[in-house]
Amino acid sequence: MKLGDSMNTKNFLYLIMIVGVFLIVGCRPDSVMPMEEDDELFDQLLNERVYKPVQGDVMVYWAIDRDIKTVDPGYAIDFNSLSVINNIYEGLLRDSGGKLELAVAESYVVSEGGKEYTFYINKNAKWSDGPPVTAYDFEHAWKRNFKLGKKRHISTIFSESNYEDCKAVSRDVFHVWLSEPTPYFLKLLTEAPFMPMRRFTNSENSLVDIDGGLSKVEHKKIVSNGPFVVSSYIKDTEIILAKNYRHSGFRKNQIDKLCISIIEDPYVSLAAFKAKEIMVNSNVPESSVMSTLKDDDTLNIYNRPGICYLDLNYAVGKILNDKRIREALNLVIDREEICDLINNGHRPIFDLIPESITTDKGINYSKFRPTRKNEITVGEKTIDRAHKLMLEAGYGEKKIKLKYL
């Protein structure tokens, strides 16, 4: 039973001063910029600018509410881990303000039936330790992450995409098969499980399985391909991401370092934001969001593609095994009232696919299927229908006690 579309009201708060910070980077002299194939200068920059503080660096200070759990794209499910992963890894496509852009793929072709995709890998795409990103890295990552989801018995984004199989045809050509045409497939490719993972040989120090957070792995050994690399890490305190000079778009990256502070107390992080000690705050007290910050120019609210729902336990008792009982419960849950009571930005949802899911052309997926809103919005008709179902199931006047865990 679907209750609400999850909206990220633990919001990003942006100070106007951040715009000024972004504008000053055009003054940096070209002498510090490496040429495309100068690996020696790349290594020098990594040692001198990435792993050490540099005067004049453009810094963005960001607060999160808890430490990340992993930097492994195949394991991450929490928001903070995914935020870091999306900065240190890059997939075939990227989401830029809601619009899809080519990233590691320089082009792609979709079959006439919409069930086959061929991606051509940008030859300038490189891993942070130097080697090129190849189609084999994507094949390795996708097949590995797909198996991880099945092994952990969880519903994965692969099933949502109707993914069937993939193959690296060559170093630069990656082919994907879907079981059914999926209008939003390209949009899903910006998500963590579809990021590439570096294939290591037996002679190399394999860090493919890096689940468990940064504390389990020497941060300098984490190989990634995104606009940033992990520069330093202090458990439960701070994560610093530095510009990746081997990323093809590093010259356009106006930020030298992302300094992520881990501040569990939302009131402390909000105070730090107001004191301009941090520029971006995603850990806002719920009571403050709607009461004091709703009309503030520094508050930005984004839809997150997720839903909250009740998962019924059929193993306890026999009542919930009756479909009529389950349907009756679904008809009398007032989703709008629950969202109003929570008062943190959640909105009622009446379908499995939230409003924020769009096709690769930005069209809301709700356009493609009918809604059940009129059928299950609580009112006189739904209550009458629920009562009839309960009578049919033999529970007309009997009370049903449910335990919420």
CSV table of C-alpha atoms in Angstrom, one decimal, residues 14-351:
chain,number,residue,atom,x,y,z
A,14,TYR,CA,22.3,27.2,-1.0
A,15,LEU,CA,23.8,30.5,0.0
A,16,ILE,CA,23.9,33.3,-2.6
A,17,MET,CA,27.7,33.6,-1.8
A,18,ILE,CA,28.3,30.3,-3.5
A,19,VAL,CA,27.7,31.9,-6.9
A,20,GLY,CA,30.5,34.3,-6.3
A,21,VAL,CA,32.8,31.4,-5.4
A,22,PHE,CA,32.1,29.7,-8.7
A,23,LEU,CA,32.8,32.8,-10.7
A,24,ILE,CA,36.4,33.4,-9.6
A,25,VAL,CA,37.9,30.2,-11.0
A,26,GLY,CA,38.3,31.6,-14.5
A,27,CYS,CA,41.4,33.5,-13.2
A,28,ARG,CA,43.5,30.4,-12.6
A,29,PRO,CA,46.6,30.4,-14.8
A,30,ASP,CA,46.8,27.7,-17.5
A,31,SER,CA,50.3,26.7,-16.3
A,32,VAL,CA,48.8,24.4,-13.6
A,33,MET,CA,46.6,22.6,-16.2
A,34,PRO,CA,48.1,19.3,-17.5
A,35,MET,CA,48.1,18.5,-21.2
A,36,GLU,CA,45.9,15.6,-22.2
A,37,GLU,CA,48.5,12.9,-22.3
A,38,ASP,CA,51.0,14.2,-19.8
A,39,ASP,CA,50.8,11.5,-17.2
A,40,GLU,CA,53.9,12.8,-15.3
A,41,LEU,CA,52.2,16.1,-14.8
A,42,PHE,CA,49.0,14.4,-13.9
A,43,ASP,CA,50.8,12.5,-11.1
A,44,GLN,CA,52.4,15.7,-9.9
A,45,LEU,CA,49.1,17.4,-9.7
A,46,LEU,CA,47.5,14.5,-7.9
A,47,ASN,CA,50.3,14.6,-5.3
A,48,GLU,CA,50.6,18.4,-4.9
A,49,ARG,CA,46.9,19.5,-5.3
A,50,VAL,CA,44.7,16.6,-4.5
A,51,TYR,CA,46.1,15.1,-1.4
A,52,LYS,CA,47.4,18.4,0.2
A,53,PRO,CA,45.7,21.7,1.0
A,54,VAL,CA,46.5,24.4,-1.5
A,55,GLN,CA,46.2,28.1,-1.0
A,56,GLY,CA,43.7,29.6,-3.4
A,57,ASP,CA,41.7,26.4,-3.9
A,58,VAL,CA,38.0,26.9,-4.5
A,59,MET,CA,36.3,25.1,-1.7
A,60,VAL,CA,32.6,24.1,-1.2
A,61,TYR,CA,31.6,23.2,2.4
A,62,TRP,CA,28.8,20.8,2.7
A,63,ALA,CA,27.2,19.1,5.7
A,64,ILE,CA,25.6,15.7,5.9
A,65,ASP,CA,23.9,14.0,8.9
A,66,ARG,CA,25.8,10.8,9.1
A,67,ASP,CA,28.9,9.0,7.7
A,68,ILE,CA,28.6,7.2,4.5
A,69,LYS,CA,28.2,3.4,4.6
A,70,THR,CA,30.1,2.5,1.4
A,71,VAL,CA,31.7,3.9,-1.7
A,72,ASP,CA,30.8,0.8,-3.7
A,73,PRO,CA,28.2,1.6,-6.4
A,74,GLY,CA,26.8,-2.0,-6.1
A,75,TYR,CA,26.0,-1.8,-2.4
A,76,ALA,CA,25.1,1.9,-1.8
A,77,ILE,CA,21.4,2.6,-0.9
A,78,ASP,CA,21.7,5.4,1.5
A,79,PHE,CA,21.5,9.0,0.3
A,80,ASN,CA,24.9,10.2,1.7
A,81,SER,CA,26.8,7.3,0.2
A,82,LEU,CA,25.1,7.8,-3.2
A,83,SER,CA,25.9,11.5,-3.0
A,84,VAL,CA,29.6,10.8,-2.7
A,85,ILE,CA,29.5,8.0,-5.3
A,86,ASN,CA,27.8,10.3,-7.8
A,87,ASN,CA,30.7,12.7,-7.4
A,88,ILE,CA,33.6,10.2,-7.7
A,89,TYR,CA,32.0,8.0,-10.4
A,90,GLU,CA,30.4,8.7,-13.7
A,91,GLY,CA,28.3,6.5,-15.9
A,92,LEU,CA,27.4,6.4,-19.6
A,93,LEU,CA,25.2,9.5,-19.2
A,94,ARG,CA,24.9,12.2,-16.5
A,95,ASP,CA,21.9,14.1,-15.2
A,96,SER,CA,22.5,17.9,-15.5
A,97,GLY,CA,19.7,19.8,-13.9
A,98,GLY,CA,17.1,17.2,-15.0
A,99,LYS,CA,18.5,16.9,-18.5
A,100,LEU,CA,20.5,14.0,-19.8
A,101,GLU,CA,24.0,14.6,-21.2
A,102,LEU,CA,26.6,12.3,-22.6
A,103,ALA,CA,29.3,11.3,-20.1
A,104,VAL,CA,31.5,8.3,-20.6
A,105,ALA,CA,29.5,7.5,-23.7
A,106,GLU,CA,30.2,9.7,-26.7
A,107,SER,CA,27.1,8.5,-28.5
A,108,TYR,CA,24.5,5.7,-28.5
A,109,VAL,CA,22.1,4.0,-30.8
A,110,VAL,CA,18.6,2.6,-29.9
A,111,SER,CA,17.1,-0.3,-31.9
A,112,GLU,CA,13.8,0.2,-33.7
A,113,GLY,CA,12.0,-1.9,-31.1
A,114,GLY,CA,13.5,0.0,-28.2
A,115,LYS,CA,14.9,-3.2,-26.6
A,116,GLU,CA,18.6,-2.9,-27.7
A,117,TYR,CA,21.1,-0.1,-26.9
A,118,THR,CA,24.6,0.3,-28.3
A,119,PHE,CA,26.9,2.7,-26.5
A,120,TYR,CA,30.2,4.1,-27.9
A,121,ILE,CA,32.7,4.8,-25.2
A,122,ASN,CA,34.6,8.2,-25.2
A,123,LYS,CA,38.2,7.3,-25.8
A,124,ASN,CA,39.3,10.2,-23.5
A,125,ALA,CA,37.5,8.7,-20.5
A,126,LYS,CA,40.1,7.6,-17.9
A,127,TRP,CA,40.3,6.1,-14.5
A,128,SER,CA,41.9,8.3,-11.8
A,129,ASP,CA,45.0,6.1,-11.9
A,130,GLY,CA,45.5,6.6,-15.6
A,131,PRO,CA,44.1,3.6,-17.7
A,132,PRO,CA,41.2,4.2,-20.1
A,133,VAL,CA,37.6,3.4,-19.1
A,134,THR,CA,36.4,0.7,-21.4
A,135,ALA,CA,33.2,-1.2,-22.3
A,136,TYR,CA,34.7,-4.1,-20.4
A,137,ASP,CA,34.5,-2.1,-17.2
A,138,PHE,CA,30.8,-1.5,-17.7
A,139,GLU,CA,30.1,-5.1,-18.5
A,140,HIS,CA,32.0,-6.2,-15.4
A,141,ALA,CA,30.2,-3.7,-13.2
A,142,TRP,CA,26.7,-4.3,-14.5
A,143,LYS,CA,26.9,-8.1,-14.3
A,144,ARG,CA,28.5,-7.9,-10.9
A,145,ASN,CA,25.9,-5.5,-9.5
A,146,PHE,CA,23.0,-7.4,-11.0
A,147,LYS,CA,24.2,-10.6,-9.3
A,148,LEU,CA,24.7,-8.7,-6.0
A,149,GLY,CA,21.0,-7.6,-6.0
A,150,LYS,CA,19.8,-11.2,-6.6
A,151,LYS,CA,22.2,-12.5,-3.9
A,152,ARG,CA,21.0,-10.0,-1.4
A,153,HIS,CA,17.3,-10.8,-2.3
A,154,ILE,CA,16.4,-7.2,-3.0
A,155,SER,CA,14.5,-5.5,-5.8
A,156,THR,CA,17.1,-3.8,-7.8
A,157,ILE,CA,17.1,-0.9,-10.3
A,158,PHE,CA,18.0,-3.6,-12.9
A,159,SER,CA,14.6,-5.1,-12.7
A,160,GLU,CA,13.0,-1.7,-13.0
A,161,SER,CA,15.0,-1.1,-16.2
A,162,ASN,CA,13.9,-4.5,-17.7
A,163,TYR,CA,17.6,-5.3,-18.0
A,164,GLU,CA,18.3,-8.7,-19.6
A,165,ASP,CA,22.0,-8.8,-20.5
A,166,CYS,CA,25.0,-6.7,-21.6
A,167,LYS,CA,28.2,-7.4,-23.5
A,168,ALA,CA,31.4,-5.4,-24.3
A,169,VAL,CA,31.6,-6.0,-28.1
A,170,SER,CA,35.0,-4.3,-28.1
A,171,ARG,CA,36.9,-1.9,-25.9
A,172,ASP,CA,34.8,1.0,-27.1
A,173,VAL,CA,31.4,-0.6,-27.9
A,174,PHE,CA,29.0,-1.7,-25.2
A,175,HIS,CA,25.7,-3.5,-26.1
A,176,VAL,CA,22.7,-3.8,-23.8
A,177,TRP,CA,19.6,-6.0,-24.2
A,178,LEU,CA,16.2,-5.2,-22.4
A,179,SER,CA,13.3,-7.6,-22.1
A,180,GLU,CA,10.8,-4.9,-22.8
A,181,PRO,CA,11.1,-1.3,-24.2
A,182,THR,CA,11.7,1.1,-21.2
A,183,PRO,CA,11.1,4.8,-22.0
A,184,TYR,CA,13.0,5.9,-18.8
A,185,PHE,CA,16.0,3.5,-19.3
A,186,LEU,CA,18.5,6.2,-20.2
A,187,LYS,CA,17.5,8.2,-17.2
A,188,LEU,CA,18.3,5.2,-14.9
A,189,LEU,CA,21.8,5.0,-16.3
A,190,THR,CA,22.8,8.0,-14.2
A,191,GLU,CA,22.2,5.9,-11.0
A,192,ALA,CA,25.1,4.2,-9.0
A,193,PRO,CA,24.6,0.5,-10.0
A,194,PHE,CA,25.1,1.5,-13.7
A,195,MET,CA,28.5,3.2,-13.0
A,196,PRO,CA,31.6,1.4,-14.3
A,197,MET,CA,34.0,-0.4,-12.0
A,198,ARG,CA,37.7,-0.8,-12.8
A,199,ARG,CA,38.6,-4.3,-13.8
A,200,PHE,CA,41.8,-5.3,-12.0
A,201,THR,CA,44.2,-8.0,-13.1
A,202,ASN,CA,45.5,-10.6,-10.6
A,203,SER,CA,48.7,-8.7,-10.4
A,204,GLU,CA,47.0,-5.5,-9.3
A,205,ASN,CA,45.7,-4.6,-5.9
A,206,SER,CA,42.0,-5.3,-6.4
A,207,LEU,CA,39.7,-2.9,-4.8
A,208,VAL,CA,36.6,-3.9,-6.7
A,209,ASP,CA,34.6,-5.1,-3.7
A,210,ILE,CA,34.9,-2.0,-1.5
A,211,ASP,CA,31.7,-2.3,0.5
A,212,GLY,CA,32.0,-1.2,4.1
A,213,GLY,CA,32.8,2.5,3.8
A,214,LEU,CA,36.1,4.4,3.5
A,215,SER,CA,37.3,3.2,6.8
A,216,LYS,CA,37.8,-0.3,5.3
A,217,VAL,CA,39.9,1.0,2.4
A,218,GLU,CA,42.9,3.2,2.1
A,219,HIS,CA,41.3,6.2,0.4
A,220,LYS,CA,44.2,6.9,-1.9
A,221,LYS,CA,43.7,3.5,-3.4
A,222,ILE,CA,40.1,4.0,-4.4
A,223,VAL,CA,40.0,4.2,-8.2
A,224,SER,CA,37.2,6.1,-9.7
A,225,ASN,CA,36.3,8.0,-12.9
A,226,GLY,CA,34.1,10.9,-11.9
A,227,PRO,CA,34.9,14.6,-11.6
A,228,PHE,CA,36.3,14.2,-8.0
A,229,VAL,CA,38.5,11.7,-6.2
A,230,VAL,CA,38.7,10.9,-2.5
A,231,SER,CA,41.3,13.2,-1.0
A,232,SER,CA,41.1,12.5,2.7
A,233,TYR,CA,38.8,10.8,5.2
A,234,ILE,CA,38.3,11.0,8.9
A,235,LYS,CA,35.6,8.5,10.1
A,236,ASP,CA,32.4,10.1,11.4
A,237,THR,CA,34.0,13.6,11.0
A,238,GLU,CA,35.0,14.6,7.4
A,239,ILE,CA,35.3,13.5,3.8
A,240,ILE,CA,37.2,15.7,1.3
A,241,LEU,CA,36.8,15.2,-2.4
A,242,ALA,CA,39.3,16.8,-4.7
A,243,LYS,CA,39.1,17.6,-8.4
A,244,ASN,CA,40.0,14.7,-10.6
A,245,TYR,CA,42.6,16.0,-13.1
A,246,ARG,CA,42.2,12.9,-15.2
A,247,HIS,CA,38.5,13.5,-15.7
A,248,SER,CA,37.7,14.7,-19.3
A,249,GLY,CA,35.8,17.7,-18.0
A,250,PHE,CA,38.2,18.9,-15.3
A,251,ARG,CA,38.8,22.2,-17.0
A,252,LYS,CA,35.1,23.0,-16.7
A,253,ASN,CA,35.0,21.9,-13.1
A,254,GLN,CA,35.0,25.1,-11.1
A,255,ILE,CA,35.4,23.5,-7.7
A,256,ASP,CA,38.8,22.3,-6.4
A,257,LYS,CA,37.5,20.5,-3.3
A,258,LEU,CA,34.3,19.4,-1.7
A,259,CYS,CA,34.7,19.5,2.1
A,260,ILE,CA,31.9,17.3,3.5
A,261,SER,CA,31.4,17.6,7.3
A,262,ILE,CA,29.5,14.9,9.2
A,263,ILE,CA,27.2,16.7,11.6
A,264,GLU,CA,24.5,14.5,13.2
A,265,ASP,CA,22.6,17.2,15.1
A,266,PRO,CA,20.5,19.1,12.5
A,267,TYR,CA,20.3,22.2,14.7
A,268,VAL,CA,24.1,22.3,14.9
A,269,SER,CA,24.4,22.0,11.1
A,270,LEU,CA,21.7,24.7,10.6
A,271,ALA,CA,23.5,27.0,12.9
A,272,ALA,CA,26.7,26.4,11.0
A,273,PHE,CA,24.9,27.2,7.8
A,274,LYS,CA,23.5,30.4,9.1
A,275,ALA,CA,27.0,31.3,10.4
A,276,LYS,CA,28.3,30.7,6.8
A,277,GLU,CA,30.6,28.0,8.0
A,278,ILE,CA,29.0,25.6,5.5
A,279,MET,CA,27.6,26.5,2.1
A,280,VAL,CA,25.3,23.5,1.5
A,281,ASN,CA,23.3,21.8,4.2
A,282,SER,CA,21.2,18.7,3.6
A,283,ASN,CA,20.5,18.1,7.3
A,284,VAL,CA,17.7,20.5,8.2
A,285,PRO,CA,15.5,20.0,11.3
A,286,GLU,CA,12.1,18.9,10.1
A,287,SER,CA,10.3,21.5,12.3
A,288,SER,CA,12.3,24.2,10.6
A,289,VAL,CA,11.7,23.2,7.1
A,290,MET,CA,8.0,24.1,6.8
A,291,SER,CA,7.8,26.7,9.6
A,292,THR,CA,10.8,29.0,9.2
A,293,LEU,CA,12.5,28.1,6.0
A,294,LYS,CA,9.6,27.4,3.5
A,295,ASP,CA,9.7,31.0,2.1
A,296,ASP,CA,13.4,31.5,2.5
A,297,ASP,CA,15.4,32.1,-0.8
A,298,THR,CA,18.1,29.8,0.5
A,299,LEU,CA,15.8,26.7,0.6
A,300,ASN,CA,15.5,24.5,-2.4
A,301,ILE,CA,13.1,21.5,-2.4
A,302,TYR,CA,13.7,18.6,-4.8
A,303,ASN,CA,11.5,15.6,-5.6
A,304,ARG,CA,13.3,12.4,-4.8
A,305,PRO,CA,12.3,9.3,-6.9
A,306,GLY,CA,11.1,7.2,-4.0
A,307,ILE,CA,8.0,6.0,-2.2
A,308,CYS,CA,7.0,5.0,1.3
A,309,TYR,CA,4.7,2.0,1.7
A,310,LEU,CA,3.4,-0.5,4.2
A,311,ASP,CA,4.8,-4.0,3.7
A,312,LEU,CA,2.4,-6.6,5.1
A,313,ASN,CA,3.6,-9.7,7.0
A,314,TYR,CA,1.6,-12.7,5.8
A,315,ALA,CA,3.5,-15.0,8.1
A,316,VAL,CA,1.7,-13.8,11.2
A,317,GLY,CA,-1.9,-14.9,11.4
A,318,LYS,CA,-4.3,-15.6,8.5
A,319,ILE,CA,-6.2,-12.3,8.3
A,320,LEU,CA,-3.9,-10.6,5.9
A,321,ASN,CA,-3.8,-13.6,3.6
A,322,ASP,CA,-7.3,-12.6,2.5
A,323,LYS,CA,-7.1,-10.3,-0.5
A,324,ARG,CA,-10.4,-8.6,0.5
A,325,ILE,CA,-9.0,-7.5,3.8
A,326,ARG,CA,-5.9,-6.1,2.2
A,327,GLU,CA,-7.9,-4.2,-0.4
A,328,ALA,CA,-10.2,-2.8,2.4
A,329,LEU,CA,-7.2,-1.5,4.3
A,330,ASN,CA,-5.8,0.1,1.1
A,331,LEU,CA,-9.1,1.9,0.6
A,332,VAL,CA,-9.3,3.5,4.1
A,333,ILE,CA,-5.7,4.7,4.5
A,334,ASP,CA,-5.9,8.5,4.1
A,335,ARG,CA,-2.6,9.3,2.4
A,336,GLU,CA,-3.3,13.0,2.2
A,337,GLU,CA,-3.9,13.3,5.9
A,338,ILE,CA,-0.8,11.3,6.8
A,339,CYS,CA,1.3,13.6,4.6
A,340,ASP,CA,-0.3,16.6,6.3
A,341,LEU,CA,0.5,15.3,9.7
A,342,ILE,CA,4.1,14.5,8.9
A,343,ASN,CA,4.4,18.0,7.5
A,344,ASN,CA,7.9,17.5,6.0
A,345,GLY,CA,7.2,17.8,2.3
A,346,HIS,CA,5.9,14.3,1.6
A,347,ARG,CA,3.1,14.1,-1.0
A,348,PRO,CA,0.5,11.4,-1.4
A,349,ILE,CA,1.0,8.9,-4.2
A,350,PHE,CA,-1.4,6.6,-5.7
A,351,ASP,CA,0.8,4.5,-8.1
